[in-house]
Coordinates of C-alpha atoms and ligand atoms in Angstrom, one line a residue:
M1497 CA -28.3 -16.4 55.9
S1498 CA -26.9 -12.7 54.6
D1499 CA -26.5 -10.1 56.9
Q1500 CA -28.9 -8.6 54.6
D1501 CA -31.7 -11.0 54.3
H1502 CA -32.0 -10.4 58.3
K1503 CA -32.9 -6.8 56.6
I1504 CA -36.2 -8.8 54.6
P1505 CA -38.9 -6.8 55.5
R1506 CA -42.2 -8.3 56.5
T1507 CA -44.6 -8.5 53.8
V1508 CA -47.4 -10.1 54.6
P1509 CA -49.3 -9.1 57.7
I1510 CA -50.2 -12.0 59.8
Q1511 CA -53.7 -11.9 61.7
S1512 CA -53.9 -14.1 65.2
A1513 CA -55.5 -16.7 65.7
T1514 CA -56.4 -16.0 69.0
F1515 CA -57.5 -12.4 68.8
S1516 CA -58.9 -13.0 65.5
N1517 CA -61.2 -10.2 63.6
P1518 CA -64.6 -12.2 64.9
I1519 CA -63.3 -12.3 68.1
N1520 CA -62.0 -8.6 68.4
A1521 CA -64.5 -7.2 67.2
E1522 CA -66.9 -9.0 70.0
I1523 CA -64.2 -7.3 72.6
R1524 CA -65.2 -4.5 70.8
R1525 CA -69.4 -4.6 71.1
A1526 CA -69.2 -5.6 75.1
A1527 CA -66.3 -2.7 75.7
A1528 CA -69.3 -1.0 73.5
T1529 CA -73.0 -1.4 74.6
G1530 CA -71.4 -3.3 78.3
I1531 CA -74.4 -6.2 76.9
Y1532 CA -73.5 -9.7 76.2
D1533 CA -74.4 -11.6 73.2
I1534 CA -77.4 -13.1 72.9
R1535 CA -78.2 -15.5 69.7
G1536 CA -80.7 -17.8 68.5
G1537 CA -79.9 -20.8 66.6
G1538 CA -77.0 -23.9 68.6
A1539 CA -73.5 -23.7 68.6
K1540 CA -71.3 -22.8 64.8
R1541 CA -67.9 -23.1 66.1
R1542 CA -66.6 -26.5 64.2
V1543 CA -67.0 -29.4 67.0
P1544 CA -66.8 -33.6 65.9
H1545 CA -70.3 -34.0 64.4
F1546 CA -71.9 -37.0 62.4
D1547 CA -70.0 -35.8 59.2
D1548 CA -66.8 -37.3 60.1
L1549 CA -68.2 -40.0 59.9
L1550 CA -68.7 -42.6 57.2
F1551 CA -70.2 -45.7 56.2
L1552 CA -68.7 -48.8 54.1
G1553 CA -72.1 -50.2 52.9
A1554 CA -71.5 -54.6 51.4
S1555 CA -69.6 -55.7 49.5
V1556 CA -68.4 -59.6 50.1
S1557 CA -69.7 -60.4 53.3
R1558 CA -72.5 -58.5 53.5
Y1559 CA -75.2 -57.8 50.9
P1560 CA -76.9 -54.8 49.6
L1561 CA -80.9 -54.7 49.2
E1562 CA -82.4 -53.3 46.0
G1563 CA -83.9 -50.4 46.1
Y1564 CA -86.4 -50.0 43.9
R1565 CA -87.9 -53.5 44.4
E1566 CA -87.1 -54.9 48.3
R1567 CA -88.5 -52.7 51.3
C1568 CA -86.4 -51.2 54.0
D1569 CA -89.2 -50.0 56.6
T1570 CA -88.8 -46.9 58.6
S1571 CA -91.8 -47.1 61.4
V1572 CA -90.7 -46.7 65.3
T1573 CA -92.7 -46.9 67.9
L1574 CA -92.4 -44.1 71.4
G1575 CA -93.4 -45.2 74.2
T1576 CA -93.7 -48.5 74.8
R1577 CA -92.9 -49.2 78.2
F1578 CA -95.6 -48.3 80.0
A1579 CA -98.3 -46.0 78.1
K1580 CA -102.0 -47.1 77.0
N1581 CA -101.4 -45.4 73.6
P1582 CA -97.7 -45.3 72.1
I1583 CA -97.0 -42.9 69.4
K1584 CA -97.2 -45.1 65.7
L1585 CA -94.7 -43.1 64.1
D1586 CA -94.3 -43.8 60.0
I1587 CA -91.0 -42.2 60.8
P1588 CA -88.2 -42.1 62.6
I1589 CA -87.2 -38.0 62.1
T1590 CA -89.5 -35.6 65.4
I1591 CA -89.8 -32.0 64.7
A1592 CA -88.4 -30.9 68.3
G1593 CA -90.3 -28.4 71.0
M1594 CA -90.2 -24.8 69.9
S1595 CA -91.6 -22.1 71.3
F1596 CA -95.5 -20.5 70.2
G1597 CA -93.5 -16.8 70.9
A1598 CA -90.1 -17.2 70.1
L1599 CA -92.0 -19.0 66.3
S1600 CA -94.5 -17.7 64.9
A1601 CA -98.9 -19.2 65.1
Q1602 CA -98.5 -19.9 61.5
A1603 CA -94.8 -21.6 61.9
K1604 CA -96.4 -23.1 64.3
E1605 CA -99.1 -24.3 62.1
A1606 CA -97.4 -25.4 58.7
L1607 CA -94.2 -27.2 61.5
G1608 CA -98.1 -29.8 62.4
R1609 CA -99.3 -29.9 59.3
G1610 CA -96.0 -30.8 57.1
A1611 CA -95.2 -33.3 60.4
S1612 CA -98.5 -34.6 59.8
A1613 CA -97.8 -35.4 56.2
A1614 CA -94.8 -37.5 56.9
G1615 CA -96.1 -39.9 59.4
T1616 CA -94.9 -38.4 62.3
S1617 CA -95.1 -35.7 65.2
T1618 CA -94.3 -32.4 66.7
T1619 CA -93.8 -31.2 70.0
T1620 CA -95.5 -27.7 71.3
G1621 CA -92.7 -25.7 73.5
D1622 CA -92.3 -22.9 76.2
G1623 CA -95.6 -20.4 76.2
G1624 CA -98.1 -23.7 75.5
M1625 CA -100.6 -25.0 72.9
T1626 CA -102.3 -23.3 70.0
P1627 CA -105.5 -23.8 68.8
E1628 CA -103.9 -24.6 65.0
E1629 CA -101.2 -26.6 66.2
R1630 CA -102.9 -29.2 68.1
G1631 CA -105.6 -28.9 65.0
H1632 CA -103.3 -29.5 62.7
S1633 CA -101.5 -32.1 64.3
S1634 CA -101.7 -35.9 64.1
K1635 CA -100.0 -36.1 66.9
L1636 CA -98.8 -33.8 69.4
V1637 CA -96.2 -34.1 72.3
Y1638 CA -97.8 -31.7 74.8
Q1639 CA -93.8 -29.9 76.5
Y1640 CA -93.9 -29.5 80.6
L1641 CA -91.3 -26.9 81.3
P1642 CA -89.6 -24.9 84.2
S1643 CA -90.5 -22.5 83.0
R1644 CA -94.9 -23.5 82.8
Y1645 CA -95.1 -21.1 80.9
G1646 CA -98.9 -21.1 79.1
M1647 CA -99.3 -25.0 81.3
N1648 CA -102.6 -26.3 81.4
P1649 CA -103.9 -29.2 82.2
D1650 CA -106.5 -29.4 80.1
D1651 CA -104.2 -29.7 77.5
L1652 CA -101.9 -32.1 79.3
R1653 CA -105.0 -34.2 78.6
K1654 CA -104.9 -33.3 75.2
A1655 CA -101.7 -34.0 74.1
D1656 CA -100.4 -37.7 72.4
A1657 CA -97.6 -37.3 74.9
I1658 CA -95.8 -35.8 77.4
E1659 CA -92.2 -34.4 77.6
I1660 CA -91.0 -33.1 80.7
V1661 CA -88.3 -31.1 79.9
V1662 CA -85.0 -31.0 82.5
G1663 CA -82.3 -29.2 80.1
Q1664 CA -81.6 -28.5 76.5
G1665 CA -78.3 -28.8 74.1
A1666 CA -78.0 -25.5 73.3
K1667 CA -78.5 -24.0 77.3
P1668 CA -78.1 -26.6 79.8
G1669 CA -78.6 -25.3 83.3
G1670 CA -79.9 -22.6 81.7
G1671 CA -83.4 -21.2 81.1
G1672 CA -84.6 -20.1 78.3
M1673 CA -85.1 -15.9 77.0
L1674 CA -88.3 -14.1 75.0
L1675 CA -87.8 -10.5 74.5
G1676 CA -90.4 -8.0 74.9
Q1677 CA -90.6 -7.3 71.2
K1678 CA -92.1 -11.0 71.0
I1679 CA -94.6 -10.4 73.4
S1680 CA -97.7 -9.7 72.2
D1681 CA -101.2 -9.2 73.2
R1682 CA -102.0 -13.3 72.8
V1683 CA -98.4 -14.8 74.4
A1684 CA -98.8 -12.5 77.6
E1685 CA -102.2 -13.9 77.6
M1686 CA -101.3 -17.8 77.2
R1687 CA -98.0 -17.2 79.8
T1688 CA -100.1 -15.1 81.7
L1689 CA -97.2 -12.4 82.2
P1690 CA -97.4 -9.2 81.1
K1691 CA -97.3 -7.7 77.3
G1692 CA -93.7 -6.6 76.1
I1693 CA -91.8 -7.0 78.6
D1694 CA -88.7 -9.1 78.3
Q1695 CA -89.5 -12.9 80.0
R1696 CA -86.6 -15.2 81.3
S1697 CA -87.6 -18.4 81.2
A1698 CA -86.3 -20.9 84.6
C1699 CA -84.1 -23.1 84.3
R1700 CA -85.1 -26.0 86.7
H1701 CA -88.6 -27.1 87.9
P1702 CA -89.3 -25.1 91.1
D1703 CA -90.6 -28.1 92.3
W1704 CA -88.2 -30.5 92.1
T1705 CA -83.9 -30.6 93.6
G1706 CA -83.4 -34.5 91.7
P1707 CA -84.2 -37.4 90.9
D1708 CA -86.8 -38.7 93.5
D1709 CA -88.6 -35.6 92.4
L1710 CA -89.0 -36.6 89.2
E1711 CA -90.3 -40.5 89.6
I1712 CA -92.7 -37.6 91.8
K1713 CA -93.5 -35.6 88.9
I1714 CA -93.9 -38.7 86.3
L1715 CA -96.4 -40.5 89.0
E1716 CA -98.1 -37.1 88.9
L1717 CA -98.4 -36.2 84.8
R1718 CA -99.8 -40.5 83.8
E1719 CA -102.3 -40.3 87.2
I1720 CA -103.7 -36.6 85.4
T1721 CA -104.1 -38.3 81.6
G1722 CA -104.8 -42.0 83.0
W1723 CA -101.6 -43.7 82.0
R1724 CA -102.7 -43.4 78.5
V1725 CA -100.2 -41.5 76.7
P1726 CA -96.0 -41.3 76.9
I1727 CA -94.2 -39.8 79.1
Y1728 CA -90.0 -38.4 77.6
V1729 CA -88.0 -36.5 79.9
K1730 CA -85.4 -34.6 77.6
V1731 CA -81.8 -33.7 78.9
G1732 CA -79.6 -31.0 77.3
G1733 CA -75.7 -33.5 76.4
T1734 CA -74.1 -33.2 79.5
R1735 CA -73.2 -36.0 81.4
P1736 CA -75.0 -38.0 78.4
Y1737 CA -74.9 -43.0 80.5
F1738 CA -76.7 -40.6 84.4
D1739 CA -78.5 -39.0 83.5
T1740 CA -80.5 -41.3 81.3
A1741 CA -80.5 -43.9 83.7
L1742 CA -82.0 -41.2 86.2
A1743 CA -84.2 -40.0 84.0
V1744 CA -85.1 -44.4 83.6
K1745 CA -85.3 -45.4 86.9
A1746 CA -87.2 -41.8 87.6
G1747 CA -89.9 -43.5 85.4
A1748 CA -89.2 -42.8 81.2
D1749 CA -91.4 -44.3 78.6
V1750 CA -89.1 -42.6 76.5
V1751 CA -85.7 -39.9 76.6
V1752 CA -85.3 -37.9 74.7
L1753 CA -80.9 -36.0 74.5
D1754 CA -80.2 -32.9 72.6
G1755 CA -75.9 -32.2 72.4
M1756 CA -74.9 -28.7 72.0
Q1757 CA -75.5 -28.0 68.5
G1758 CA -79.1 -28.0 69.0
G1759 CA -80.6 -24.9 68.1
T1760 CA -82.8 -22.9 71.4
A1761 CA -85.0 -19.8 70.4
A1762 CA -82.5 -16.9 72.4
T1763 CA -79.7 -17.2 75.1
Q1764 CA -76.5 -16.2 75.2
D1765 CA -73.8 -16.8 73.4
V1766 CA -71.3 -17.9 75.1
F1767 CA -73.3 -20.4 76.4
I1768 CA -74.4 -21.9 73.2
E1769 CA -70.2 -22.0 72.6
H1770 CA -69.4 -23.7 75.6
V1771 CA -71.6 -25.3 78.4
G1772 CA -72.4 -29.1 77.2
L1773 CA -71.4 -32.5 75.0
P1774 CA -71.4 -32.6 70.8
T1775 CA -74.2 -35.1 70.2
L1776 CA -71.9 -37.4 69.3
A1777 CA -70.7 -37.6 71.9
C1778 CA -73.4 -38.3 73.5
I1779 CA -75.1 -41.1 71.9
R1780 CA -73.3 -44.7 72.7
P1781 CA -72.8 -42.7 76.4
A1782 CA -76.6 -43.2 76.3
V1783 CA -77.2 -46.0 74.3
R1784 CA -74.8 -47.8 77.4
A1785 CA -76.6 -46.5 80.3
L1786 CA -79.7 -48.0 78.2
Q1787 CA -78.6 -51.8 77.7
D1788 CA -77.3 -52.2 81.2
L1789 CA -80.6 -51.2 82.7
G1790 CA -81.8 -54.2 80.2
L1791 CA -83.7 -51.5 78.3
H1792 CA -82.5 -50.2 75.1
R1793 CA -85.0 -50.5 72.1
E1794 CA -88.1 -50.6 75.4
V1795 CA -87.0 -47.3 76.6
Q1796 CA -86.8 -45.4 73.1
L1797 CA -84.1 -43.1 72.2
V1798 CA -84.6 -39.4 70.8
V1799 CA -81.8 -38.1 69.7
S1800 CA -81.5 -34.3 68.8
G1801 CA -78.9 -30.7 68.0
G1802 CA -78.0 -30.5 64.2
I1803 CA -79.9 -33.1 62.5
R1804 CA -80.1 -32.4 59.1
T1805 CA -79.8 -35.8 56.4
G1806 CA -81.0 -38.2 56.2
A1807 CA -77.5 -39.3 56.2
D1808 CA -77.1 -37.7 59.7
V1809 CA -80.3 -39.8 61.0
A1810 CA -79.0 -42.7 60.0
K1811 CA -75.0 -42.3 61.4
A1812 CA -78.1 -41.4 64.8
L1813 CA -79.5 -44.8 64.2
A1814 CA -76.7 -46.5 63.5
L1815 CA -75.3 -45.2 67.7
G1816 CA -78.5 -46.7 68.7
A1817 CA -80.9 -43.7 69.1
D1818 CA -84.2 -45.4 68.1
A1819 CA -85.2 -42.0 66.3
V1820 CA -84.1 -37.3 65.9
A1821 CA -85.5 -34.4 66.3
I1822 CA -85.6 -32.4 64.2
G1823 CA -85.8 -28.1 65.6
T1824 CA -83.5 -25.1 62.7
A1825 CA -83.2 -28.1 60.0
A1826 CA -87.5 -27.9 60.2
L1827 CA -87.2 -24.0 60.6
V1828 CA -84.9 -24.1 57.3
A1829 CA -87.0 -26.6 55.2
L1830 CA -89.9 -23.4 56.1
G1831 CA -87.3 -20.5 55.1
D1832 CA -85.2 -19.6 57.8
N1833 CA -82.8 -17.7 56.4
D1834 CA -84.2 -18.5 52.9
P1835 CA -81.6 -16.0 50.2
K1836 CA -84.6 -14.3 48.4
W1837 CA -85.0 -12.2 51.9
E1838 CA -81.1 -11.2 50.9
A1839 CA -82.4 -7.8 51.1
E1840 CA -83.3 -7.1 54.5
Y1841 CA -81.2 -9.7 56.9
Q1842 CA -79.0 -6.6 55.1
K1843 CA -80.4 -3.8 56.6
L1844 CA -80.7 -6.1 59.9
G1845 CA -76.6 -6.0 59.3
T1846 CA -76.4 -9.8 58.7
T1847 CA -76.6 -12.1 56.0
T1848 CA -78.0 -15.5 54.3
G1849 CA -77.0 -17.9 56.6
A1850 CA -76.1 -16.3 59.6
Y1851 CA -79.3 -14.6 60.5
D1852 CA -80.1 -15.2 63.8
D1853 CA -81.1 -13.0 66.0
W1854 CA -84.5 -14.9 66.3
H1855 CA -85.7 -12.7 69.8
E1856 CA -85.6 -9.6 68.1
G1857 CA -88.4 -10.6 66.6
L1858 CA -87.7 -9.3 63.0
D1859 CA -87.1 -12.1 61.1
P1860 CA -87.5 -11.5 57.3
A1861 CA -88.9 -14.5 56.6
G1862 CA -92.7 -14.1 59.3
I1863 CA -91.4 -17.6 61.2
T1864 CA -90.1 -15.8 65.4
T1865 CA -92.2 -13.3 65.2
Q1866 CA -94.9 -12.2 65.8
D1867 CA -95.0 -8.9 63.7
P1868 CA -98.5 -9.6 61.6
E1869 CA -97.0 -8.2 59.1
L1870 CA -94.1 -10.6 59.2
A1871 CA -95.7 -13.5 60.0
K1872 CA -98.4 -13.3 57.5
R1873 CA -95.1 -14.0 54.4
L1874 CA -95.4 -17.8 55.6
D1875 CA -98.5 -19.7 54.3
P1876 CA -98.9 -22.1 56.5
V1877 CA -100.0 -24.4 53.6
E1878 CA -97.4 -24.6 51.6
G1879 CA -94.7 -24.2 55.1
G1880 CA -95.9 -28.1 55.7
R1881 CA -95.6 -28.4 52.4
R1882 CA -92.3 -28.0 52.6
L1883 CA -91.2 -29.3 55.4
R1884 CA -93.2 -32.3 54.7
N1885 CA -90.6 -32.9 51.2
Y1886 CA -87.9 -32.7 52.7
L1887 CA -88.1 -35.2 55.5
K1888 CA -89.5 -37.2 52.7
V1889 CA -86.1 -36.5 51.1
M1890 CA -84.3 -37.2 54.6
T1891 CA -85.9 -40.1 54.9
L1892 CA -85.1 -42.1 51.5
E1893 CA -82.0 -41.3 52.0
A1894 CA -82.1 -42.7 55.2
Q1895 CA -82.9 -45.8 53.3
T1896 CA -80.6 -45.8 51.1
I1897 CA -77.5 -45.9 52.9
A1898 CA -80.0 -48.8 55.2
R1899 CA -80.5 -50.9 52.1
A1900 CA -76.6 -50.3 51.0
C1901 CA -75.6 -51.9 54.1
G1902 CA -77.7 -55.0 53.8
H1903 CA -80.8 -53.2 56.2
N1904 CA -84.5 -53.7 55.5
H1905 CA -85.1 -51.5 58.2
L1906 CA -83.5 -48.3 59.3
H1907 CA -83.0 -49.6 63.4
N1908 CA -80.8 -52.7 61.5
L1909 CA -77.9 -50.2 61.0
E1910 CA -76.1 -50.7 63.4
P1911 CA -72.6 -49.4 64.2
E1912 CA -70.8 -52.3 63.1
D1913 CA -71.5 -50.1 60.0
L1914 CA -68.9 -47.4 60.7
C1915 CA -66.3 -45.9 61.0
A1916 CA -64.6 -43.0 61.8
L1917 CA -63.0 -40.4 59.9
T1918 CA -60.9 -38.6 62.6
M1919 CA -59.7 -40.0 66.0
E1920 CA -61.5 -37.3 68.1
A1921 CA -64.8 -39.1 66.2
A1922 CA -63.8 -42.2 66.3
A1923 CA -63.6 -41.5 70.9
M1924 CA -67.2 -40.7 70.5
A1925 CA -68.3 -43.1 68.5
Q1926 CA -67.0 -46.1 69.6
V1927 CA -67.0 -47.3 65.7
P1928 CA -62.6 -47.7 64.5
L1929 CA -61.4 -44.7 62.5
A1930 CA -61.3 -45.7 59.2
G1931 CA -58.9 -48.3 57.8
T1932 CA -58.2 -49.7 60.8
D1933 CA -59.9 -51.5 64.3
W1934 CA -59.3 -49.3 66.6
Y1935 CA -60.2 -46.6 68.3
P1936 CA -59.9 -44.2 71.4
G1937 CA -60.8 -46.4 74.6
K1938 CA -61.6 -49.5 72.7
P1939 CA -61.5 -52.0 75.0
G1940 CA -58.2 -54.6 74.8
S1941 CA -56.7 -52.4 73.4
G1942 CA -53.8 -51.2 76.0
Y1943 CA -55.1 -47.2 75.8
Ligands
FMN2478 C1 -86.8 -21.3 67.8 C2 -86.5 -22.4 67.6 C3 -87.3 -22.8 69.5 C4 -87.4 -23.7 70.5 N1 -87.6 -23.5 71.8 C5 -87.8 -24.4 72.8 C6 -88.3 -25.0 74.1 O1 -88.9 -24.3 74.0 N2 -88.4 -26.3 74.3 C7 -87.8 -26.7 74.2 O2 -87.5 -27.8 74.8 N3 -86.6 -27.0 73.2 C8 -86.6 -25.4 72.2 N4 -86.5 -25.1 71.6 C9 -84.8 -27.6 71.3 C10 -85.2 -27.6 70.6 O3 -86.5 -28.1 70.5 C11 -84.3 -28.9 70.5 O4 -83.6 -29.4 70.6 C12 -83.3 -28.4 68.9 O5 -83.6 -27.3 68.0 C13 -82.4 -29.1 68.2 O6 -81.3 -29.0 66.9 P1 -81.3 -28.2 65.4 O7 -81.9 -27.6 66.4 O8 -80.0 -28.3 66.0 O9 -82.6 -29.0 65.4 C14 -86.2 -25.0 70.1 C15 -85.1 -24.4 68.7 C16 -85.9 -23.2 68.0 C17 -84.4 -23.2 67.1

């Protein structure tokens, strides 16, 4: 190298990977405002996910089923352990709990319509049960939350199942937020709180400090409902083995496990991105807990957090879940983040696909709002039809995969049908890295 070469000026400015433009923008925003960023949705950064798994399909050692002639069943029954009336669903995809308050009454109705038409259940949320939702949901799960907002013993008795919410994947250990803009007269009345004032939901139940209290609460709810309906326990993905085991020991019929990609109506961005386990990492430990207790398939496992396609459904079931729940994807099916609202997203300083200020109540699609004019934009009948179609497509996709793997029921999918594209996914899902018979931590592998 000559002396001359050393003098060549650098021509390509290099951006820092650590201090990237989005990070610097957030530092400037924080410096200007002094407040932390709140948003809706789930983790946006890439973490190991179902996309990192592939199905192997049938070959010489297994034969596939014929799509047009051979059946591949999709039904699932939730709550077979203690409830007199377990919930029988036609498909293993349920609609997750989303609050009235976060969502408009029209959106709740559309979710009920779509879920019922597809033969599955929907779920209430913080803020209670609306008559529209109950009326249009053939199977409605009623959430019993730390905040107790909208909690009503009469509604408990109207439910087809009860879900005790301990935590959510987007914010395990944290509570919800509903800003004053969204506290309309109706929302305020249902929550017995003042109109227009920011509401924070509690991060833990007021009357318990541990698993023994959970057991007492489950018994209390069973007595109120005459042991008729299943009791689910929902936890955010943090310590899935122990949380599943403790929920089961406390008497749960169903465990709902929500990973860190799971959506929320509103919480701090730092919480969404930095607390909790990826959904993929939650499933095998939870299944192992159920197997260790001899209750896998008797206590059902519902997995949520970032489920978007029939392939995601099939992968979650293959890893041992009995069903999945969807939140964000259902809202997208209804019309959330639709490009037809791009001009309005731009006025809000965002763009299609990135709109997540659901707490502000200004949703152009009329879904995450209490503004009557915006809410009118969502036709619950059309929304329900779109959701039904989407659920149907996801089910058909999962069936296509199951048949290709030689299975006549979605529940016959198994870890042996899968391989992983990355070491991380192999370790988390405990399935072999593609082209090998090895995954990190495999018993006997020396690691
Ligand atoms: C708008 C919105 C509102 C939500 N409200 C609640 C709620 O009231 N109670 C609850 O347990 N979870 C709530 N969640 C979380 C969902 O029940 C579910 O765990 C999550 O959306 C699943 O992840 P996904 O959105 O990637 O499908 C909410 C999620 C969204 C997107």
